[in-house]
Amino acid sequence: MAPSLCSLLSISLIIQGHGFSSSSTGIWNRETSILRSFNDAAFSAFADSLEEEPEIIEEQPWQAKLEDLLDPQTNLADRQILMSELLNSNDEIRESVLDALARREIDPLLTPTGKRIQDGTRAVVRQLANDILPQLSKSPPKFPPTPQSVEKVGSRLFNVVTSQLQKNIEELQEDLTDPINKIPQRLSRQAEDFVKEARNVFLEKPEGLQEPSYEVVENCDLYEIRDYESYKVASTQMEEGEDLASTGTAFNSLAAYLFGLNNESRTMAMTTPVTTTSSNEMRFYLAESSFPQPQPDSSVEIIDIPSSLLAVRQFTGFVTEGEIARQKDALLQALEMDGVELDVAHGAVVPHIIFQYNPPYTLPIVRRNEIAVPVRRGEELSGAASLQQEWSVDAAVGAETVIEEDKVKMEIEAETEAEADTENDENDEVSDDDTSPSD
C-alpha cells in the first residue's frame, strides 16, 4: 500500500504546483511505473499463496477435547468452543460407548491422560511382579543400617542443611532491608513453588526445571531421534551395594554439590533429567553458564558431554534392571527394522543411558523415564573421536579393519604388477622370434 499512497501524493503535488509540464509528465510516468511494479509483485505473491498446499490440522478426538475442557488452566473462550465441538461429536461419542460395551473394555472411553495412567499401572504391576518382589525375596534390604552407613549419610545431610540454613539467613537479612515489600513477595513465591511441587506429584514431566537442549529429528511410534547439543554435567561414579549409604551415595553427592557443598558455597537450581549410564555413572545437568567447582575431597567432577544423535524410547514406572533390559531390546529391534545404524563399533556392546525426569515423590504410574542409544548421522561427524570417547567404544576394531583393507589392496596391486611384467616378457620373446633370420 505504501507505493500507491506515495503515487497519489506525488500526483496531487504535480497538479497543484506545476501543472502537467514535460517534467511533471516524467514524474507521472515514473510514479505510474512504481505503482504498476508494486501491483505486479502483489499479484505474484497472491498467486504463489494460492499454489501453496494448505496446512492440514489434525482433528482432535473427542476424548482429547474432553480432557482440555476439564483442564482448570483452559480459559473461558476455549471452554465454550470445546463444549460446542463436543456437542457436535455426539455420534462419535455414542459409537465409542457402544464399542466399549461390546468389547467390555474401557479403553475406547479413556482420555490421553487416562491411557497413560492405564499403561503406567500395567508397567508398574509388571515391574513389581517380575523384578522388585523376586529381588527382595533373594536379597532382602539390610535393616537396620550399619553405624558406618548412618555416619556417612548423616555427615552429608548435616553439610547440606548447614549450607541451606546459611542461605536462608542471608535471604532473611536481605528481606529485612525492605520488609514491607520483600517479605510478601517472598511468601508469594514460596506459595507458588509449593503449588508447583504439589502438581509435580501427578505430572509426567515436572514443571519449571531446565534440561539439555535438543531437536527432534524424527518421531516414530516406538522411539524418536534427538539431536542433542553439547552441555556440561556434574558427574560421579555409583557404588555397588544395597545398603542405605551406597545406594544413595551418587545422588546425595550430586545433590549436595548443587545445594551448596562446593568451593563457593553457592546453591544452584535443580535440573532434569537425572542421567545414569551403562558404565555405572550418574550425572546432573548444569544449566547455568558459570558454576562453582566441587570441593577438593568430593567425588563429583565437571565433564563436557559432546553433541550427539540419540534414539530415545520412553517408558513408565520404576527403573529396574529387568525393565532396562526389556526396553533396550525393544528399542534395538525397532531400530534394526527401520534400518537405523548404531554409532557403535562392530561387535561391541551397545552402550545406553537412562533419563529419569521426576522427583522421588511423583506417582510411579505417571513417571517419565527414557532409555537412549547412540545412532549414526547421515554424514560422518567431525567430532566422531569425542563421541567414541564419550561412549567408551574401543577404536581398535575399526583400526584393524582399515589395516586389513590396506593389506588386501597392496596384495592386489602386487599381483597386477606381476601379471603385467609377465605379459611384457612374453611380448619381448615373440618380438625376438619374429626378427630372427630364417634358416
XYZ file of N, CA and C in Angstrom, residues 178-415:
714
model
N 13.894 -4.201 53.475
C 12.638 -3.612 52.992
C 11.521 -4.605 53.294
N 11.159 -4.778 54.564
C 10.222 -5.843 54.942
C 8.831 -5.682 54.359
N 8.384 -4.447 54.153
C 7.012 -4.236 53.669
C 6.814 -4.814 52.282
N 7.824 -4.707 51.418
C 7.698 -5.182 50.042
C 8.287 -6.574 49.829
N 9.460 -6.816 50.402
C 10.186 -8.040 50.070
C 9.605 -9.282 50.746
N 9.154 -9.148 51.996
C 8.625 -10.327 52.687
C 7.352 -10.846 52.013
N 6.370 -9.994 51.667
C 5.198 -10.513 50.937
C 5.557 -11.136 49.595
N 6.540 -10.555 48.899
C 6.955 -11.122 47.616
C 7.548 -12.519 47.799
N 8.360 -12.672 48.847
C 8.960 -13.969 49.087
C 7.906 -15.014 49.456
N 6.954 -14.612 50.293
C 5.886 -15.536 50.669
C 5.065 -15.957 49.459
N 4.840 -15.010 48.558
C 4.088 -15.326 47.339
C 4.856 -16.322 46.469
N 6.175 -16.129 46.329
C 6.982 -17.064 45.535
C 6.997 -18.450 46.172
N 7.107 -18.498 47.488
C 7.112 -19.787 48.171
C 5.782 -20.516 47.999
N 4.684 -19.757 48.016
C 3.375 -20.385 47.800
C 3.264 -20.947 46.383
N 3.773 -20.199 45.398
C 3.752 -20.692 44.013
C 4.605 -21.940 43.862
N 5.772 -21.942 44.512
C 6.638 -23.127 44.439
C 5.968 -24.335 45.084
N 5.264 -24.111 46.172
C 4.582 -25.223 46.833
C 3.497 -25.813 45.937
N 2.714 -24.937 45.291
C 1.662 -25.421 44.387
C 2.272 -26.178 43.211
N 3.393 -25.669 42.698
C 4.061 -26.330 41.574
C 4.557 -27.717 41.970
N 5.162 -27.816 43.157
C 5.648 -29.109 43.617
C 4.496 -30.087 43.859
N 3.360 -29.548 44.332
C 2.197 -30.411 44.533
C 1.683 -30.956 43.203
N 1.721 -30.135 42.156
C 1.295 -30.605 40.831
C 2.262 -31.651 40.284
N 3.546 -31.515 40.614
C 4.546 -32.448 40.095
C 4.327 -33.878 40.576
N 3.543 -34.041 41.660
C 3.239 -35.394 42.133
C 2.486 -36.176 41.067
N 1.692 -35.482 40.254
C 0.819 -36.146 39.281
C 1.248 -35.900 37.835
N 2.340 -35.148 37.620
C 2.735 -34.799 36.262
C 3.762 -35.780 35.711
N 3.637 -36.049 34.415
C 4.595 -36.913 33.740
C 5.971 -36.260 33.671
N 5.989 -34.944 33.509
C 7.246 -34.196 33.438
C 7.139 -32.999 34.368
N 8.072 -32.802 35.299
C 7.950 -31.725 36.281
C 8.027 -30.351 35.633
N 7.372 -29.394 36.279
C 7.351 -28.026 35.773
C 8.544 -27.239 36.314
N 8.995 -26.291 35.491
C 9.966 -25.319 35.964
C 11.397 -25.798 36.061
N 11.728 -26.970 35.511
C 13.097 -27.478 35.570
C 13.710 -27.451 34.172
N 14.964 -27.005 34.094
C 15.659 -26.937 32.814
C 16.272 -28.279 32.465
N 16.423 -28.520 31.155
C 17.012 -29.755 30.658
C 17.887 -29.441 29.454
N 18.761 -30.356 29.037
C 19.636 -30.098 27.880
C 18.826 -29.807 26.620
N 19.388 -28.958 25.768
C 18.715 -28.575 24.523
C 18.893 -29.661 23.469
N 17.816 -29.954 22.756
C 17.882 -30.928 21.668
C 16.785 -30.614 20.660
N 16.955 -31.196 19.484
C 15.967 -31.071 18.406
C 15.500 -32.460 18.004
N 14.191 -32.630 17.898
C 13.640 -33.923 17.472
C 13.790 -34.023 15.958
N 14.638 -34.944 15.507
C 14.893 -35.128 14.080
C 13.823 -35.995 13.441
N 13.402 -37.042 14.145
C 12.394 -37.964 13.622
C 11.577 -38.519 14.780
N 10.276 -38.605 14.588
C 9.385 -39.093 15.638
C 8.651 -40.327 15.119
N 8.911 -41.467 15.745
C 8.282 -42.728 15.362
C 7.363 -43.198 16.484
N 6.656 -44.283 16.224
C 5.733 -44.808 17.228
C 6.467 -45.354 18.447
N 7.593 -46.024 18.235
C 8.291 -46.704 19.324
C 9.481 -45.917 19.861
N 9.916 -44.895 19.173
C 11.073 -44.119 19.613
C 11.103 -42.799 18.846
N 12.043 -41.922 19.230
C 12.297 -40.715 18.470
C 13.803 -40.463 18.410
N 14.240 -39.803 17.341
C 15.648 -39.469 17.155
C 15.847 -38.015 17.577
N 16.776 -37.787 18.504
C 17.042 -36.444 19.021
C 18.488 -36.051 18.719
N 18.654 -34.798 18.334
C 19.977 -34.232 18.099
C 20.309 -33.320 19.280
N 21.140 -33.792 20.188
C 21.481 -33.049 21.399
C 22.664 -32.122 21.148
N 22.571 -30.901 21.679
C 23.712 -30.004 21.699
C 24.666 -30.417 22.823
N 25.906 -29.941 22.745
C 26.865 -30.226 23.805
C 26.456 -29.480 25.082
N 26.778 -30.061 26.221
C 26.440 -29.434 27.504
C 27.372 -29.970 28.582
N 27.284 -29.404 29.767
C 28.136 -29.778 30.893
C 27.295 -30.444 31.977
N 27.919 -31.357 32.696
C 27.235 -32.069 33.773
C 28.162 -32.177 34.973
N 27.551 -32.329 36.137
C 28.262 -32.766 37.332
C 28.103 -34.273 37.401
N 29.208 -34.980 37.519
C 29.183 -36.434 37.396
C 29.900 -37.076 38.573
N 29.459 -38.280 38.914
C 30.125 -39.086 39.929
C 29.867 -40.554 39.638
N 30.737 -41.406 40.148
C 30.614 -42.841 39.927
C 29.708 -43.451 40.993
N 28.809 -44.325 40.570
C 27.929 -45.006 41.509
C 28.645 -46.205 42.117
N 28.341 -46.471 43.385
C 28.951 -47.583 44.091
C 28.048 -48.811 44.018
N 28.651 -49.950 44.188
C 27.904 -51.206 44.236
C 27.406 -51.437 45.661
N 26.286 -52.132 45.792
C 25.791 -52.458 47.119
C 24.327 -52.121 47.274
N 23.747 -52.576 48.379
C 22.328 -52.414 48.616
C 22.001 -51.686 49.910
N 23.040 -51.276 50.697
C 22.742 -50.655 51.978
C 22.403 -49.192 51.790
N 21.993 -48.543 52.868
C 21.465 -47.177 52.831
C 22.458 -46.191 52.250
N 23.733 -46.323 52.620
C 24.725 -45.345 52.178
C 25.092 -45.520 50.716
N 25.346 -46.756 50.296
C 25.894 -46.970 48.968
C 24.879 -46.719 47.863
N 23.621 -47.067 48.082
C 22.630 -46.891 47.020
C 22.338 -45.427 46.739
N 22.472 -44.575 47.759
C 22.185 -43.162 47.550
C 23.408 -42.287 47.536
N 24.575 -42.887 47.513
C 25.798 -42.087 47.591
C 25.937 -41.149 46.408
N 25.753 -41.676 45.190
C 25.941 -40.856 43.994
C 24.947 -39.703 43.959
N 23.667 -40.001 44.181
C 22.652 -38.949 44.138
C 22.893 -37.914 45.235
N 23.190 -38.379 46.441
C 23.407 -37.448 47.549
C 24.617 -36.562 47.306
N 25.665 -37.119 46.712
C 26.866 -36.329 46.431
C 26.571 -35.225 45.421
N 25.830 -35.575 44.355
C 25.496 -34.577 43.332
C 24.524 -33.534 43.883
N 23.534 -33.980 44.661
C 22.584 -33.039 45.251
C 23.291 -32.093 46.223
N 24.232 -32.628 47.012
C 24.973 -31.777 47.941
C 25.781 -30.724 47.193
N 26.368 -31.111 46.054
C 27.106 -30.134 45.239
C 26.189 -29.011 44.770
N 24.984 -29.371 44.277
C 24.049 -28.347 43.793
C 23.564 -27.445 44.921
N 23.363 -27.997 46.099
C 22.763 -27.240 47.195
C 23.774 -26.541 48.082
N 25.025 -26.405 47.603
C 25.969 -25.539 48.302
C 27.243 -26.177 48.762
N 27.389 -27.487 48.638
C 28.618 -28.140 49.077
C 29.635 -28.079 47.933
N 30.101 -26.851 47.638
C 31.069 -26.605 46.579
C 32.049 -25.533 47.051
N 33.012 -25.177 46.225
C 34.055 -24.263 46.667
C 33.577 -22.826 46.848
N 32.336 -22.515 46.387
C 31.776 -21.177 46.581
C 30.591 -21.171 47.539
N 30.232 -22.336 48.075
C 29.048 -22.475 48.946
C 27.813 -21.865 48.288
N 27.709 -22.073 46.990
C 26.626 -21.481 46.210
C 25.557 -22.531 45.931
N 24.306 -22.118 46.041
C 23.181 -23.008 45.766
C 22.723 -22.805 44.330
N 22.533 -23.898 43.617
C 22.060 -23.852 42.236
C 20.717 -24.557 42.124
N 19.986 -24.225 41.062
C 18.657 -24.810 40.860
C 18.774 -26.263 40.414
N 17.824 -27.069 40.869
C 17.761 -28.467 40.437
C 17.360 -28.517 38.965
N 17.904 -29.468 38.222
C 17.604 -29.619 36.803
C 17.084 -31.032 36.548
N 16.736 -31.283 35.319
C 16.237 -32.591 34.914
C 16.793 -32.903 33.528
N 16.980 -34.155 33.156
C 16.751 -35.353 33.948
C 18.003 -35.761 34.722
N 17.819 -36.667 35.687
C 18.947 -37.343 36.309
C 19.365 -38.458 35.359
N 20.649 -38.459 34.995
C 21.141 -39.396 33.981
C 22.029 -40.448 34.623
N 21.794 -41.697 34.259
C 22.692 -42.793 34.640
C 23.126 -43.505 33.370
N 24.361 -43.969 33.349
C 24.916 -44.599 32.155
C 25.160 -46.080 32.394
N 25.389 -46.795 31.296
C 25.689 -48.219 31.398
C 27.072 -48.460 31.977
N 27.889 -47.415 32.086
C 29.188 -47.529 32.743
C 29.108 -47.175 34.223
N 27.884 -47.189 34.794
C 27.671 -47.010 36.233
C 28.038 -45.599 36.695
N 27.611 -44.615 35.935
C 27.898 -43.219 36.241
C 26.584 -42.461 36.371
N 26.515 -41.501 37.302
C 25.333 -40.653 37.472
C 25.708 -39.209 37.179
N 24.772 -38.484 36.515
C 25.050 -37.109 36.098
C 23.877 -36.198 36.410
N 24.205 -34.955 36.749
C 23.232 -33.861 36.866
C 23.583 -32.819 35.815
N 22.581 -32.384 35.063
C 22.781 -31.347 34.044
C 23.026 -29.999 34.712
N 24.025 -29.246 34.216
C 24.344 -27.911 34.725
C 23.807 -26.884 33.732
N 22.750 -26.185 34.138
C 22.091 -25.246 33.226
C 22.726 -23.862 33.248
N 23.405 -23.505 34.325
C 23.968 -22.166 34.447
C 25.228 -22.036 33.598
N 25.452 -20.798 33.119
C 26.622 -20.556 32.278
C 27.914 -20.636 33.078
N 27.872 -20.224 34.326
C 29.038 -20.333 35.208
C 28.606 -21.068 36.469
N 29.471 -21.898 36.966
C 29.116 -22.728 38.127
C 30.372 -22.955 38.956
N 30.199 -23.195 40.245
C 31.357 -23.423 41.118
C 31.959 -24.795 40.889
N 33.197 -24.952 41.317
C 33.880 -26.235 41.229
C 33.585 -27.070 42.475
N 33.588 -28.394 42.340
C 33.388 -29.242 43.525
C 34.527 -29.050 44.533
N 34.277 -29.416 45.748
C 35.312 -29.351 46.769
C 36.413 -30.368 46.481
N 37.631 -30.085 46.928
C 38.759 -30.975 46.583
C 38.559 -32.429 47.008
N 37.905 -32.648 48.153
C 37.727 -34.017 48.638
C 36.438 -34.662 48.135
N 35.762 -34.030 47.188
C 34.488 -34.544 46.681
C 34.727 -35.534 45.547
N 33.798 -36.465 45.388
C 33.852 -37.415 44.268
C 33.202 -36.857 43.012
N 32.665 -35.644 43.090
C 31.985 -35.020 41.955
C 33.013 -34.353 41.044
N 32.813 -34.469 39.749
C 33.652 -33.780 38.777
C 32.781 -33.184 37.678
N 33.286 -32.135 37.034
C 32.574 -31.463 35.948
C 33.132 -31.975 34.625
N 32.255 -32.480 33.755
C 32.704 -33.012 32.464
C 31.843 -32.426 31.347
N 32.409 -32.424 30.142
C 31.717 -31.954 28.941
C 31.100 -33.145 28.218
N 29.843 -33.024 27.860
C 29.152 -34.037 27.055
C 29.083 -33.517 25.620
N 29.706 -34.183 24.656
C 29.692 -33.683 23.275
C 28.314 -33.815 22.642
N 28.099 -33.078 21.578
C 26.836 -33.187 20.840
C 26.699 -34.605 20.299
N 25.485 -35.102 20.247
C 25.272 -36.487 19.848
C 23.873 -36.669 19.297
N 23.729 -37.722 18.520
C 22.433 -38.111 17.962
C 21.989 -39.380 18.675
N 20.835 -39.318 19.344
C 20.374 -40.421 20.178
C 18.993 -40.900 19.726
N 18.824 -42.209 19.765
C 17.495 -42.802 19.616
C 16.946 -43.029 21.019
N 15.783 -42.461 21.306
C 15.249 -42.418 22.669
C 13.890 -43.108 22.700
N 13.705 -43.971 23.696
C 12.432 -44.669 23.909
C 11.944 -44.363 25.324
N 10.687 -44.008 25.441
C 10.111 -43.620 26.733
C 9.423 -44.810 27.398
N 9.503 -44.872 28.740
C 8.762 -45.886 29.487
C 8.395 -45.325 30.853
N 7.505 -46.016 31.535
C 6.909 -45.532 32.776
C 7.266 -46.458 33.936
N 7.119 -45.934 35.150
C 7.261 -46.762 36.341
C 8.631 -46.699 36.951
N 9.082 -47.836 37.495
C 10.373 -47.933 38.164
C 11.468 -48.270 37.149
N 12.678 -47.806 37.461
C 13.832 -48.114 36.613
C 14.561 -49.306 37.233
N 14.148 -50.491 36.863
C 14.782 -51.716 37.348
C 15.694 -52.279 36.262
N 16.583 -53.185 36.658
C 17.480 -53.802 35.685
C 16.680 -54.590 34.643
N 15.639 -55.276 35.097
C 14.812 -56.025 34.158
C 14.096 -55.128 33.172
N 13.569 -53.995 33.652
C 12.866 -53.072 32.759
C 13.829 -52.430 31.770
N 15.043 -52.104 32.224
C 16.042 -51.543 31.312
C 16.352 -52.528 30.190
N 16.534 -53.805 30.536
C 16.823 -54.824 29.515
C 15.666 -54.964 28.529
N 14.429 -54.956 29.028
C 13.265 -55.096 28.132
C 13.143 -53.898 27.198
N 13.295 -52.708 27.732
C 13.148 -51.508 26.912
C 14.294 -51.383 25.904
N 15.488 -51.785 26.305
C 16.625 -51.710 25.379
C 16.452 -52.690 24.228
N 16.006 -53.915 24.520
C 15.760 -54.889 23.460
C 14.694 -54.386 22.489
N 13.617 -53.796 23.025
C 12.553 -53.279 22.159
C 13.072 -52.145 21.278
N 13.915 -51.271 21.854
C 14.461 -50.150 21.085
C 15.399 -50.636 19.990
N 16.300 -51.562 20.311
C 17.251 -52.056 19.314
C 16.540 -52.811 18.191
N 15.505 -53.572 18.511
C 14.753 -54.278 17.475
C 14.042 -53.291 16.548
N 13.465 -52.233 17.135
C 12.780 -51.231 16.301
C 13.764 -50.517 15.386
N 14.951 -50.185 15.891
C 15.962 -49.513 15.072
C 16.440 -50.428 13.940
N 16.609 -51.716 14.239
C 17.044 -52.655 13.205
C 15.992 -52.805 12.117
N 14.726 -52.869 12.497
C 13.655 -52.988 11.499
C 13.577 -51.744 10.620
N 13.865 -50.575 11.192
C 13.799 -49.323 10.433
C 15.096 -49.002 9.708
N 16.110 -49.841 9.861
C 17.375 -49.613 9.164
C 18.201 -48.482 9.734
N 18.036 -48.164 10.999
C 18.813 -47.099 11.646
C 20.109 -47.708 12.163
N 21.244 -47.129 11.768
C 22.551 -47.682 12.124
C 23.018 -47.129 13.464
N 23.491 -48.005 14.326
C 24.007 -47.608 15.629
C 25.398 -47.008 15.489
N 25.709 -46.040 16.351
C 27.028 -45.421 16.356
C 27.940 -46.188 17.321
N 28.150 -47.457 17.019
C 28.921 -48.355 17.862
C 29.782 -49.225 16.956
N 31.010 -49.508 17.394
C 31.896 -50.368 16.625
C 31.292 -51.761 16.478
N 31.578 -52.406 15.347
C 31.024 -53.723 15.064
C 31.489 -54.721 16.117
N 30.546 -55.448 16.705
C 30.863 -56.444 17.707
C 30.942 -55.919 19.126
N 30.902 -54.593 19.303
C 30.992 -54.023 20.653
C 29.626 -54.032 21.329
N 29.634 -54.014 22.648
C 28.389 -53.950 23.412
C 27.772 -52.566 23.223
N 26.486 -52.527 22.958
C 25.797 -51.248 22.734
C 25.624 -50.531 24.070
N 26.215 -49.351 24.236
C 26.036 -48.615 25.492
C 24.674 -47.935 25.527
N 24.222 -47.570 26.698
C 22.948 -46.871 26.826
C 23.024 -45.879 27.978
N 22.118 -44.944 27.973
C 21.953 -44.018 29.088
C 20.476 -43.974 29.460
N 20.219 -43.709 30.733
C 18.852 -43.642 31.253
C 18.579 -42.215 31.719
N 17.449 -41.655 31.271
C 16.990 -40.349 31.720
C 15.810 -40.545 32.676
N 15.896 -39.976 33.877
C 14.795 -40.003 34.836
C 14.406 -38.559 35.158
N 13.147 -38.203 34.871
C 12.726 -36.806 34.905
C 12.046 -36.393 36.210
N 11.546 -37.305 36.987
C 10.649 -36.955 38.083
C 11.332 -36.992 39.437
N 10.830 -36.178 40.379
C 11.295 -36.290 41.768
C 10.790 -37.584 42.388
N 11.391 -38.009 43.506
C 11.010 -39.312 44.090
C 9.558 -39.408 44.523
N 8.917 -38.278 44.820
C 7.540 -38.329 45.319
C 6.500 -38.386 44.206
N 6.902 -38.358 42.942
C 5.945 -38.493 41.838
C 5.398 -39.915 41.808
N 4.102 -40.056 41.558
C 3.483 -41.378 41.492
C 4.175 -42.225 40.428
N 4.536 -43.464 40.745
C 5.252 -44.299 39.766
C 4.499 -44.510 38.455
N 3.170 -44.522 38.497
C 2.397 -44.818 37.282
C 2.420 -43.662 36.288
N 2.924 -42.482 36.688
C 2.999 -41.352 35.756
C 4.432 -40.888 35.530
N 5.389 -41.569 36.110
C 6.780 -41.137 35.951
C 7.237 -41.295 34.504
N 8.117 -40.381 34.110
C 8.666 -40.431 32.762
C 10.134 -40.847 32.824
N 10.431 -41.982 32.234
C 11.800 -42.465 32.107
C 12.091 -42.692 30.629
N 13.367 -42.614 30.267
C 13.760 -42.820 28.865
C 15.074 -43.592 28.817
N 15.202 -44.405 27.800
C 16.466 -45.084 27.512
C 16.933 -44.629 26.137
N 18.241 -44.370 25.996
C 18.776 -43.812 24.748
C 20.034 -44.569 24.345
N 20.203 -44.744 23.039
C 21.413 -45.350 22.470
C 21.904 -44.445 21.344
N 23.221 -44.422 21.069
C 23.757 -43.545 20.018
C 23.514 -44.119 18.629
N 23.141 -43.260 17.679
C 22.947 -43.669 16.289
C 23.771 -42.760 15.386
N 24.037 -43.253 14.181
C 24.876 -42.509 13.239
C 24.050 -41.469 12.491
N 24.741 -40.408 12.112
C 24.136 -39.385 11.262
C 24.254 -39.808 9.803
N 23.586 -39.023 8.941
C 23.687 -39.304 7.516
C 25.094 -39.125 7.013
N 25.817 -38.114 7.524
C 27.204 -37.875 7.157
C 28.068 -38.060 8.391
N 29.337 -38.369 8.173
C 30.235 -38.624 9.293
C 30.448 -37.346 10.090
N 30.405 -37.425 11.412
C 30.585 -36.271 12.274
C 32.054 -35.885 12.350
N 32.301 -34.585 12.446
C 33.670 -34.121 12.651
C 34.153 -34.478 14.047
N 33.224 -34.584 14.993
C 33.595 -34.913 16.368
C 33.399 -36.380 16.683
N 33.621 -37.258 15.716
C 33.401 -38.682 15.953
C 34.339 -39.221 17.021
N 35.558 -38.676 17.089
C 36.511 -39.163 18.088
C 36.017 -38.877 19.495
N 35.450 -37.671 19.680
C 34.945 -37.334 21.013
C 33.739 -38.189 21.367
N 32.895 -38.489 20.384
C 31.754 -39.357 20.648
C 32.223 -40.760 21.015
N 33.277 -41.230 20.322
C 33.790 -42.552 20.632
C 34.314 -42.602 22.059
N 34.974 -41.514 22.461
C 35.482 -41.448 23.827
C 34.339 -41.387 24.821
N 33.265 -40.629 24.486
C 32.132 -40.473 25.390
C 31.450 -41.814 25.657
N 31.314 -42.610 24.624
C 30.598 -43.880 24.783
C 31.543 -45.033 25.109
N 32.831 -44.737 25.331
C 33.810 -45.764 25.715
C 33.862 -46.891 24.698
N 33.835 -46.525 23.420
C 33.888 -47.520 22.342
C 35.332 -47.720 21.940
N 35.789 -48.959 21.874
C 37.162 -49.271 21.519
C 37.346 -49.071 20.025
N 38.295 -48.216 19.650
C 38.525 -47.914 18.240
C 39.436 -48.938 17.569
N 39.921 -49.933 18.340
C 40.869 -50.895 17.769
C 40.238 -51.713 16.662
N 38.934 -52.034 16.802
C 38.255 -52.840 15.787
C 38.253 -52.126 14.453
N 37.925 -50.827 14.491
C 37.924 -50.046 13.254
C 39.307 -49.937 12.659
N 40.327 -49.764 13.510
C 41.696 -49.652 13.012
C 42.149 -50.948 12.359
N 41.813 -52.093 12.975
C 42.184 -53.373 12.397
C 41.530 -53.569 11.032
N 40.280 -53.121 10.913
C 39.591 -53.241 9.628
C 40.311 -52.454 8.543
N 40.733 -51.237 8.880
C 41.441 -50.410 7.907
C 42.754 -51.061 7.503
N 43.491 -51.643 8.474
C 44.760 -52.295 8.177
C 44.556 -53.476 7.236
N 43.515 -54.292 7.511
C 43.237 -55.434 6.654
C 42.904 -54.995 5.235
N 42.109 -53.919 5.115
C 41.766 -53.412 3.786
C 43.018 -52.948 3.045
N 43.943 -52.278 3.747
C 45.182 -51.826 3.108
C 46.022 -53.004 2.639
N 46.090 -54.080 3.461
C 46.841 -55.265 3.058
C 46.275 -55.870 1.785
N 44.945 -55.977 1.715
C 44.303 -56.553 0.527
C 44.612 -55.714 -0.703
N 44.565 -54.391 -0.562
C 44.855 -53.510 -1.695
C 46.293 -53.699 -2.181
N 47.241 -53.800 -1.221
C 48.650 -53.975 -1.599
C 48.862 -55.296 -2.309
N 48.204 -56.386 -1.837
C 48.349 -57.679 -2.481
C 47.792 -57.656 -3.905
N 46.645 -56.974 -4.084
C 46.055 -56.886 -5.438
C 46.971 -56.116 -6.369
N 47.540 -55.011 -5.873
C 48.439 -54.207 -6.703
C 49.695 -55.015 -7.071
N 50.245 -55.807 -6.104
C 51.434 -56.617 -6.390
C 51.137 -57.670 -7.453
N 49.957 -58.328 -7.336
C 49.588 -59.337 -8.330
C 49.420 -58.713 -9.709
